[in-house]
PDB file of C-alpha atoms in Angstrom:
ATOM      1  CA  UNK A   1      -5.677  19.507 -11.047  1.00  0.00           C
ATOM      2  CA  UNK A   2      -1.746  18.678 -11.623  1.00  0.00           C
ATOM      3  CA  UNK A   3      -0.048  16.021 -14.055  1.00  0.00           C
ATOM      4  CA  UNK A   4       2.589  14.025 -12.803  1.00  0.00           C
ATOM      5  CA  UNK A   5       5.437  14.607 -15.111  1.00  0.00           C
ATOM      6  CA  UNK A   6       8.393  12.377 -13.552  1.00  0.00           C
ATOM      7  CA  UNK A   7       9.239  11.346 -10.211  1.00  0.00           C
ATOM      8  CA  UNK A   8      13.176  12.184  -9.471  1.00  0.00           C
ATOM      9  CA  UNK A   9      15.176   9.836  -7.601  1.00  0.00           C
ATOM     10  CA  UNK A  10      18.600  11.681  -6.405  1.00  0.00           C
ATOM     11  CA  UNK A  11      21.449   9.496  -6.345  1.00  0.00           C
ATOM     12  CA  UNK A  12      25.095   9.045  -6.936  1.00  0.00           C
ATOM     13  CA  UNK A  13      24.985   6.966 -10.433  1.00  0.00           C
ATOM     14  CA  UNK A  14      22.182   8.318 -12.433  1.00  0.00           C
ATOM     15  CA  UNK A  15      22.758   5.579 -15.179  1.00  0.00           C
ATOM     16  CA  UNK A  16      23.463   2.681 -13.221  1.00  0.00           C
ATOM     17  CA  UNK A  17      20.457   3.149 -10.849  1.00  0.00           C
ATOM     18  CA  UNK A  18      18.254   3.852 -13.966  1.00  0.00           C
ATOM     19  CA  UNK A  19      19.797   0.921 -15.100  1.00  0.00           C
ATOM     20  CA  UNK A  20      17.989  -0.993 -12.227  1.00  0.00           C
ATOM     21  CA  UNK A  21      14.957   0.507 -12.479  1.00  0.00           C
ATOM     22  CA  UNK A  22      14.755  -0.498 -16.112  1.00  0.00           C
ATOM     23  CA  UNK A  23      15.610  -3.969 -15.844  1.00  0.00           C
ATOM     24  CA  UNK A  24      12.628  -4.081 -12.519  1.00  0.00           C
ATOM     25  CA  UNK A  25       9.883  -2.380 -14.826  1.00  0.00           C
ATOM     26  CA  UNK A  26      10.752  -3.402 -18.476  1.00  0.00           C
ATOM     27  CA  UNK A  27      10.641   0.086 -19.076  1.00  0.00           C
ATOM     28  CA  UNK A  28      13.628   1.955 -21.335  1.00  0.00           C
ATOM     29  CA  UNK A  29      16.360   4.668 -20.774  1.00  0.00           C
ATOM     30  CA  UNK A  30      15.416   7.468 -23.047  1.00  0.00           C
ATOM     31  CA  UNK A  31      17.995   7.205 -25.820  1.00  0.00           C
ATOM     32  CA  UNK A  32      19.827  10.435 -24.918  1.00  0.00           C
ATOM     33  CA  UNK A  33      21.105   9.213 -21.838  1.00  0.00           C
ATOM     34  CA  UNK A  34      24.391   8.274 -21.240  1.00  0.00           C
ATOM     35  CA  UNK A  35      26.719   7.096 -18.552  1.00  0.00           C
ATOM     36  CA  UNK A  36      28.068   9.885 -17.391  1.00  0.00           C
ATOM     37  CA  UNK A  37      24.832  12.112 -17.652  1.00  0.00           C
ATOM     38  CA  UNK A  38      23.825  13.786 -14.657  1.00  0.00           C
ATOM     39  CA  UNK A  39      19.972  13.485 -15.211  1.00  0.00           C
ATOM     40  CA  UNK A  40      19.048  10.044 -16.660  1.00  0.00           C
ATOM     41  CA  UNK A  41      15.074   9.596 -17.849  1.00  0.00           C
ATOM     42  CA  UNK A  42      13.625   6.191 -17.265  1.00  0.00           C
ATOM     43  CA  UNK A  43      10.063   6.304 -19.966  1.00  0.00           C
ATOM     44  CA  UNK A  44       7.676   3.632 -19.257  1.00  0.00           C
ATOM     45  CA  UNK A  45       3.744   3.955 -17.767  1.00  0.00           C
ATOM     46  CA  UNK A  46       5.535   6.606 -15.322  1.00  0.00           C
ATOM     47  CA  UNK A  47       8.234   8.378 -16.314  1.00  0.00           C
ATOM     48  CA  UNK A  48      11.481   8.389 -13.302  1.00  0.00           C
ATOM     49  CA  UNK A  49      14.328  10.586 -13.200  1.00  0.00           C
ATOM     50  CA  UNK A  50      17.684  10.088 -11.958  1.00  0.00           C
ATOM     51  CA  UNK A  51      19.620  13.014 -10.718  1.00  0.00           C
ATOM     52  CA  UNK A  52      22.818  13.245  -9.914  1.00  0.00           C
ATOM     53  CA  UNK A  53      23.690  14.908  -6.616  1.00  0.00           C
ATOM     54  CA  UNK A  54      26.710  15.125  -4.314  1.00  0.00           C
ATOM     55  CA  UNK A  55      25.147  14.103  -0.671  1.00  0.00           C
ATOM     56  CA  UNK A  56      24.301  10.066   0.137  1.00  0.00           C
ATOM     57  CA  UNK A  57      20.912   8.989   1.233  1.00  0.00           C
ATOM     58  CA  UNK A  58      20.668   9.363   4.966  1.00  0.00           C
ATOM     59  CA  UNK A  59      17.254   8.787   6.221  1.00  0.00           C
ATOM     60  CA  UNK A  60      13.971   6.915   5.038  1.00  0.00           C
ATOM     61  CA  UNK A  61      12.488   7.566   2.055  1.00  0.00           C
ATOM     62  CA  UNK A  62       9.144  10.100   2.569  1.00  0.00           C
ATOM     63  CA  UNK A  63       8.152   8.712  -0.446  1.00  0.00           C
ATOM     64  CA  UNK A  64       8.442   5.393  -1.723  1.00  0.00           C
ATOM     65  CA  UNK A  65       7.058   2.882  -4.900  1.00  0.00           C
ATOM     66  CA  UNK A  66       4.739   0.619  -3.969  1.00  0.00           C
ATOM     67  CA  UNK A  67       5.022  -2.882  -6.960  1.00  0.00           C
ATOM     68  CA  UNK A  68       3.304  -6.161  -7.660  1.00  0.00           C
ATOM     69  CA  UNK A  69       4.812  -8.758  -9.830  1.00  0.00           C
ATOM     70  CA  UNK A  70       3.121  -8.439 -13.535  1.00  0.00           C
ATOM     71  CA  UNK A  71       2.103 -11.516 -16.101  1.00  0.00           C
ATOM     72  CA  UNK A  72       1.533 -14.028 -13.110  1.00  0.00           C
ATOM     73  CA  UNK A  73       4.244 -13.569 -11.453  1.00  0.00           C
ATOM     74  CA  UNK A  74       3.918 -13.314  -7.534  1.00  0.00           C
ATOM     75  CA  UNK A  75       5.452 -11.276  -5.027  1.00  0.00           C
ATOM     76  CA  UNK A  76       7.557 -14.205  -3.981  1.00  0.00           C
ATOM     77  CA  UNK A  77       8.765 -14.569  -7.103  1.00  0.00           C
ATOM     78  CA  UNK A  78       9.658 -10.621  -7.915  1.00  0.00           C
ATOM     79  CA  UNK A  79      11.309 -10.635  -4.725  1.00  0.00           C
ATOM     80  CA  UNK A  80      14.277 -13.314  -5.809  1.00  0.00           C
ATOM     81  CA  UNK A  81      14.007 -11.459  -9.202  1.00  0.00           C
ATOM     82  CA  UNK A  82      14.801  -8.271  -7.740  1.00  0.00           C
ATOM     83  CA  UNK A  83      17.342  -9.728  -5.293  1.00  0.00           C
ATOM     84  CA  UNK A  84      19.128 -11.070  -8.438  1.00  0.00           C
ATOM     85  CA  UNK A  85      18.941  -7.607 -10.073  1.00  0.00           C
ATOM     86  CA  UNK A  86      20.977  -5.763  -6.779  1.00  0.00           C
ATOM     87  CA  UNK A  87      17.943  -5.635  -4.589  1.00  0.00           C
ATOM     88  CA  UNK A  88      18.149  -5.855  -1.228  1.00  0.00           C
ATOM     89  CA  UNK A  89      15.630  -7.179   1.804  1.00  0.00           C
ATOM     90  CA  UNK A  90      15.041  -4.742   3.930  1.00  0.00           C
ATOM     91  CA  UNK A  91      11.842  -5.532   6.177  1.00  0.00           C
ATOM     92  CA  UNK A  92      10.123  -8.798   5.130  1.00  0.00           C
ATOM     93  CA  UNK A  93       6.773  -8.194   6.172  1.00  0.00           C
ATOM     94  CA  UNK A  94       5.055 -11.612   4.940  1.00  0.00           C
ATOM     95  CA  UNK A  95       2.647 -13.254   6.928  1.00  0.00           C
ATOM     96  CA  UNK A  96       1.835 -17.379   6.591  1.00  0.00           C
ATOM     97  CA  UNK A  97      -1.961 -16.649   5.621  1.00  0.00           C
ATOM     98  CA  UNK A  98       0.034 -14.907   2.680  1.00  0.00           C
ATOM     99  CA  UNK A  99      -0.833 -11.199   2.942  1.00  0.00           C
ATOM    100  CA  UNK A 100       1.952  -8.670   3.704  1.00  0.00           C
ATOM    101  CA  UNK A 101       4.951  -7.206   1.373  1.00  0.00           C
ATOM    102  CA  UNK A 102       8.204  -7.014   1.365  1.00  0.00           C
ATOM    103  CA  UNK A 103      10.246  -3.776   1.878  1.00  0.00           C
ATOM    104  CA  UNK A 104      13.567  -3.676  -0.184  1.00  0.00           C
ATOM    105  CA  UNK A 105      16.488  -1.815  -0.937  1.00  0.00           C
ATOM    106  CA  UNK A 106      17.433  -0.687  -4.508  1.00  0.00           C
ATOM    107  CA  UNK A 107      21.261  -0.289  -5.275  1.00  0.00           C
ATOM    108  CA  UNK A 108      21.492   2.935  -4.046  1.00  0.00           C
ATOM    109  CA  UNK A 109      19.084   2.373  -0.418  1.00  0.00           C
ATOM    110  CA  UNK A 110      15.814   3.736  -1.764  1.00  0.00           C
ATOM    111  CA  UNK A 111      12.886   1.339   0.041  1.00  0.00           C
ATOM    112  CA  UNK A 112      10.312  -0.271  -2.197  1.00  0.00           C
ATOM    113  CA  UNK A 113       7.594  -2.400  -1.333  1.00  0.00           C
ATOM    114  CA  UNK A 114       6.591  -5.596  -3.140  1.00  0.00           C
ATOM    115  CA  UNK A 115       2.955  -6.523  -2.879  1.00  0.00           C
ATOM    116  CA  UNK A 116       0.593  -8.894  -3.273  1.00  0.00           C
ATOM    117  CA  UNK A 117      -0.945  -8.740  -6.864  1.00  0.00           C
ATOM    118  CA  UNK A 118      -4.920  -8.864  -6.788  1.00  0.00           C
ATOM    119  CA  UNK A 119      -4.980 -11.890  -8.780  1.00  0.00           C
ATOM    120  CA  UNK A 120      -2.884 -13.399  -5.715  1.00  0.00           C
ATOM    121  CA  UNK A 121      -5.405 -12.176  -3.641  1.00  0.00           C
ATOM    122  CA  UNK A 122      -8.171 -14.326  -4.992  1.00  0.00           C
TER     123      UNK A 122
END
């Protein structure tokens, strides 16, 4: 059996891409990080680490976060609130019964999903 101890996002800005993150989760920069730190730790219910590195994104992501809108909120709603943040539509995958998600950008190309919550579901 493993732990998961982060999951590392390479990218060009560490900060301002952690920056993103933390303003789409709630979650906090670890007070050590600055803006011109080449690893940047992102602590909430999973820890996410940005690394600095020289090449751009290229292809799809292998692996990518799957989210769902917290407190109420739906996924139509954490969609615009995402736009607003620097997200990006990439693939909107919504059907008019309601199911589907939404794959987006962040700032830096790296696809997310936003899905239903289950208490949309209902």
């Amino acid at each position: 059996m493993i732990d998961v101890h982060f999951v590392t996002f390479d990218c060009a800005q560490p900060y301002e891409l952690a920056t993103f993150w933390s303003e789409a989760t709630g979650w906090v920069i670890h007070p050590d990080g600055g803006k011109e730190d080449d690893e940047i730790l992102l602590q909430g219910a999973l820890n996410m680490l940005f690394i600095r590195v020289p090449e751009g994104k290229t292809v799809k992501n292998r692996v990518h976060l799957d989210v769902t809108g917290s407190e109420g909120t739906t996924r139509d709603q954490e969609v615009e609130r995402l736009l607003g943040l620097g997200a990006t539509v990439h693939d909107d995958r919504r059907n008019p019964d309601g199911t589907g998600w939404v794959t987006m950008l962040d700032p830096e190309g790296n696809e997310f999903c936003v899905c239903r919550a289950g208490y949309e579901k209902a």
